[in-house]
Coordinates of C-alpha atoms in Angstrom, one line a residue:
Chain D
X1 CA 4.1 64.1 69.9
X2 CA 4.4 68.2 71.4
X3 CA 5.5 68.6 74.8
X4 CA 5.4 71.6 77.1
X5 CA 8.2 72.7 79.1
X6 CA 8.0 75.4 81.7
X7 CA 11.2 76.8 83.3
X8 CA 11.1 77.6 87.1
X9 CA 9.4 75.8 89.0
X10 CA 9.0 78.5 90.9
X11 CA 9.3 82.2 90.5
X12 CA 8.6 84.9 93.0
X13 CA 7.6 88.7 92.2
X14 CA 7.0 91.8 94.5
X15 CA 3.7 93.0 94.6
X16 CA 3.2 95.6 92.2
X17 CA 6.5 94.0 89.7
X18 CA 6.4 92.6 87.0
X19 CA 5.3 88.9 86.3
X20 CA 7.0 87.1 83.5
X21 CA 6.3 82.7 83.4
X22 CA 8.1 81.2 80.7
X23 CA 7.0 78.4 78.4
X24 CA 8.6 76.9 74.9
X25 CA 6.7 74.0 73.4
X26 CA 7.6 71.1 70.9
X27 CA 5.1 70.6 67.8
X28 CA 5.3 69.2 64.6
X29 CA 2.8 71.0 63.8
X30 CA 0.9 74.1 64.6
X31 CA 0.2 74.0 68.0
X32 CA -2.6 75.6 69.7
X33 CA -1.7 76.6 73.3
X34 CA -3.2 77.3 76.7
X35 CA -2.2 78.6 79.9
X36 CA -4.4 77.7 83.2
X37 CA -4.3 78.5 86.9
X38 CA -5.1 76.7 89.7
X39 CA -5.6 77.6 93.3
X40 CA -5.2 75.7 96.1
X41 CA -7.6 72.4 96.2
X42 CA -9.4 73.6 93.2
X43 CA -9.7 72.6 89.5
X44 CA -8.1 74.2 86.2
X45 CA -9.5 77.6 85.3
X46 CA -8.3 78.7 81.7
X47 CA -6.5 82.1 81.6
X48 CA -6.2 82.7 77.8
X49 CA -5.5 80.7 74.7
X50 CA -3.3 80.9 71.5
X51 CA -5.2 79.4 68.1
X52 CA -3.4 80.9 65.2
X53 CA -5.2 84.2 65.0
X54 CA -3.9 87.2 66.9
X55 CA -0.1 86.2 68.5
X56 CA -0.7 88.2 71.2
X57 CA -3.4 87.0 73.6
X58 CA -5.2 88.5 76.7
X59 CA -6.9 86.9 79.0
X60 CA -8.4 87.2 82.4
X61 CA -7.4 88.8 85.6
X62 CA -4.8 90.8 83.2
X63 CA -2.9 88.5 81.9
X64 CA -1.6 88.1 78.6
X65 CA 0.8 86.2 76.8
X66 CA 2.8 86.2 72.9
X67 CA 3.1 83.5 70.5
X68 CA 6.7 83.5 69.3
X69 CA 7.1 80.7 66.5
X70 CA 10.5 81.1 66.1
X71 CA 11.3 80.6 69.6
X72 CA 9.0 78.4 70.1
X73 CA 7.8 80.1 73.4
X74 CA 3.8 81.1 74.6
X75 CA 5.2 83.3 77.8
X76 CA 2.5 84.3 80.1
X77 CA 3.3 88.2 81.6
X78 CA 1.2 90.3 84.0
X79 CA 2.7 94.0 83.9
X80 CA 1.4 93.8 88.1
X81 CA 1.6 91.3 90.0
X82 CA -1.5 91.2 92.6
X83 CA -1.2 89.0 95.8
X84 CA -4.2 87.2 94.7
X85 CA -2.0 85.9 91.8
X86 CA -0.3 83.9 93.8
X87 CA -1.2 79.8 92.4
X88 CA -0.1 77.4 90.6
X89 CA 0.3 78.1 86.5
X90 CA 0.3 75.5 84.0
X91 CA 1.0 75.8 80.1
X92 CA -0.5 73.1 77.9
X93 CA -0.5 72.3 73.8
X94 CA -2.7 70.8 71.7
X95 CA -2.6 70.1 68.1
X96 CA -5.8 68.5 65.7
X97 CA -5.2 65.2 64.7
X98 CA -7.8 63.4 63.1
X99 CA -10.5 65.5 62.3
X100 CA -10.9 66.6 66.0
X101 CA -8.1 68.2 69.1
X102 CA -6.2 65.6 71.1
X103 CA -6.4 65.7 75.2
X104 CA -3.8 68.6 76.7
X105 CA -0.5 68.1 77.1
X106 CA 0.8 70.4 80.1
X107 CA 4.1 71.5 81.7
X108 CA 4.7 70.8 85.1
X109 CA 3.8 73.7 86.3
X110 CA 4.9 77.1 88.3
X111 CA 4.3 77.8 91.4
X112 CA 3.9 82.1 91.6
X113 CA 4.6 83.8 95.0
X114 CA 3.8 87.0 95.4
X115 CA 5.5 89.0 98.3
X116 CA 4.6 91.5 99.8
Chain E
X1 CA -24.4 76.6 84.9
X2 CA -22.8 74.3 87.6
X3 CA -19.9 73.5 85.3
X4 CA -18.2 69.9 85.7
X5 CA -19.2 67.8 88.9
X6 CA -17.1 65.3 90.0
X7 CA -17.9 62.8 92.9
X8 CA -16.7 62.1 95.6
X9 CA -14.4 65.0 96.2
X10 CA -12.0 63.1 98.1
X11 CA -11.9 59.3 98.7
X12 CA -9.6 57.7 100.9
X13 CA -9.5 53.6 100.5
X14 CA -7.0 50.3 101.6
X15 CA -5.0 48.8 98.6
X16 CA -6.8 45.8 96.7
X17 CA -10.3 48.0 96.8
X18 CA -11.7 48.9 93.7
X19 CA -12.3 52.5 93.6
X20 CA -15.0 54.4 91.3
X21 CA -14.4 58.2 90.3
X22 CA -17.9 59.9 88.6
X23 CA -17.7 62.9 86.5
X24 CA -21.0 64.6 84.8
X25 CA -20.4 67.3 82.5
X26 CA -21.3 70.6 81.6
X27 CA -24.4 70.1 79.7
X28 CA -23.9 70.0 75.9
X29 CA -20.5 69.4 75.9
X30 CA -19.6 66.4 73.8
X31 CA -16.0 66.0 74.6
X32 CA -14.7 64.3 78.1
X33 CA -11.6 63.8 79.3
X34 CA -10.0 63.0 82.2
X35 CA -6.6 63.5 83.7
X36 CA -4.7 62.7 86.4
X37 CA -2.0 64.7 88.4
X38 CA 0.6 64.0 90.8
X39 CA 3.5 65.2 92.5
X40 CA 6.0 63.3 90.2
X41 CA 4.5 63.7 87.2
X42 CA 2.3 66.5 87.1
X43 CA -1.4 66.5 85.0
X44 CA -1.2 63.5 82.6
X45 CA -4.4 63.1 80.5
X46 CA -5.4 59.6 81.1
X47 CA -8.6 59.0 78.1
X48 CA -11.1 61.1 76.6
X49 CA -14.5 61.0 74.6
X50 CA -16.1 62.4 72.2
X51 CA -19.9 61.8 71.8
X52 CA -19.7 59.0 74.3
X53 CA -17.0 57.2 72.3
X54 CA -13.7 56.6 73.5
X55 CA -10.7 58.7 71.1
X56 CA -7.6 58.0 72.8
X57 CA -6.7 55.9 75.9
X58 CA -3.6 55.4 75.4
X59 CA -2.5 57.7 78.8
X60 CA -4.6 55.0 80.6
X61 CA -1.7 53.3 83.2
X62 CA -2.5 49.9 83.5
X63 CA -5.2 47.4 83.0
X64 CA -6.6 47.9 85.9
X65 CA -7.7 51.4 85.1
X66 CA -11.0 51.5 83.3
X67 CA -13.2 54.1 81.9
X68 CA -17.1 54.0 80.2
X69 CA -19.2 57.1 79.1
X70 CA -22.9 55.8 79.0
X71 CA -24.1 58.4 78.0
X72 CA -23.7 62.1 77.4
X73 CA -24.0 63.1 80.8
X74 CA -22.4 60.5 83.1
X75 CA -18.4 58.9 82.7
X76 CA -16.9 56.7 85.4
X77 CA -13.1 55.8 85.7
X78 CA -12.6 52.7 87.8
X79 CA -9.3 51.6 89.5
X80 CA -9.6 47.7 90.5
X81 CA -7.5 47.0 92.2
X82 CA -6.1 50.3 93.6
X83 CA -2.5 50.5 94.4
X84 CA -0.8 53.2 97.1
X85 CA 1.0 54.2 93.5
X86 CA -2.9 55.6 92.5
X87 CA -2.8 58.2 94.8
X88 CA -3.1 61.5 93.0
X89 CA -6.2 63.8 91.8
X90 CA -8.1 63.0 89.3
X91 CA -9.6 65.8 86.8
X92 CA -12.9 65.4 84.8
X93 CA -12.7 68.3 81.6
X94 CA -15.5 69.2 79.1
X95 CA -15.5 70.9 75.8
X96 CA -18.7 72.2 73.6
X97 CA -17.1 69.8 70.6
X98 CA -13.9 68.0 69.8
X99 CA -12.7 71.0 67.6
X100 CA -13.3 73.5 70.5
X101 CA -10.4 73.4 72.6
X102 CA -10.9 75.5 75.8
X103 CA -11.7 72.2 78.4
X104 CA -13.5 73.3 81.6
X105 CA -12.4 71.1 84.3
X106 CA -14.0 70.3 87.9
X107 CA -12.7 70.2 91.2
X108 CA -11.1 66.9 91.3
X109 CA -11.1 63.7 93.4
X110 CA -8.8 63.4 95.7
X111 CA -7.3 59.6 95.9
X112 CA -5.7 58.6 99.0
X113 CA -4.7 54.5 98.6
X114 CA -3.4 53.2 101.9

């Protein structure tokens, strides 16, 4: 079975730093991996994906993040932090078993805060 | 498009009451799946469908958790009876196909089980 694990549950940035959320997964075999964000009282909105093309993916609101096999690590960065990035972030894996992609398995989470 | 709706948005009930969560979702999409999150435990994915069928509910708690698609636009998950331990929110996600893997979820029910 793959498993997520996300380290920090929370990490707080500067406006205008840096962000950097760390993720390593578990797979036995190739994974394909997500990162989503929620905001307060709302769903899941997808930020970007990772499924075996290009290792380094960009998604919305400028986020991107690098598939790194041999670490085993999907790390989500943001070169500046914005105080409307300030939710929750969650990594998940998947992997195709049967013809088809199983459910999401995700991390427990961060929680970004975004001074100002 | 009104993505994935999920009914009611929050539902507060007494322990021994069955509780029914309703999900419809974005039309087309053939997959459904539905997930549960909690403090404790963070988003656990509880069953999911594809083409009304159910794949895998092997995240599915207990027996008194149930879950039916009748068809491609309407799934339920029923809790009878609920338990205090059921409080959480409860995510309804839709994908075009099985293969494609970016899920689109809803809003979420909010359980409260007094």
């Amino acid at each position: 079975a793959q498993s997520v694990t996300q380290l920090g549950s929370h990490v707080s940035v500067s406006e205008g730093a840096l962000v950097l959320l760390r993720c390593n997964y578990s797979s036995s075999v190739p994974p394909y991996l997500f990162w989503y964000v929620q905001y307060p009282n709302q769903g899941l909105q997808l930020l970007l994906k990772y499924t075996s093309a290009a290792t380094l993916v960009k998604g919305i609101n400028g986020f991107e993040a690098e598939f790194k096999k041999s670490e085993t690590s999907f790390h989500l960065t943001k070169p500046s932090a914005h105080m409307s990035d300030a939710a929750e972030y969650f990594c998940a894996v998947t992997v195709y078993s049967g013809g088809g992609a199983d459910g999401l398995t995700f991390g427990k989470g961060t929680h970004l805060i975004i001074q100002p | 498009d009104a993505g994935v709706i999920q009914s009611p948005r929050h539902e507060v009930t007494e322990m021994g009451q069955e509780v029914t969560l309703r999900c419809k979702p974005i039309s087309g999409h053939n997959s459904l799946f539905w997930y549960r999150q909690t403090m404790m435990r963070g988003l656990e994915l509880l069953i999911y469908f594809n083409n009304n069928v159910p794949i895998d509910d092997s995240g599915m708690p207990e027996d008194r958790f149930s879950a039916k698609m009748p068809n491609a636009s309407f799934s339920t998950l029923k809790i009878q009876p609920s338990e205090p331990r059921d409080s959480a929110v409860y995510f309804c996600a839709s994908s075009l196909t099985w293969d494609q893997e970016t899920q689109y979820f809803g809003p979420g029910t909010r359980l409260l089980v007094l």
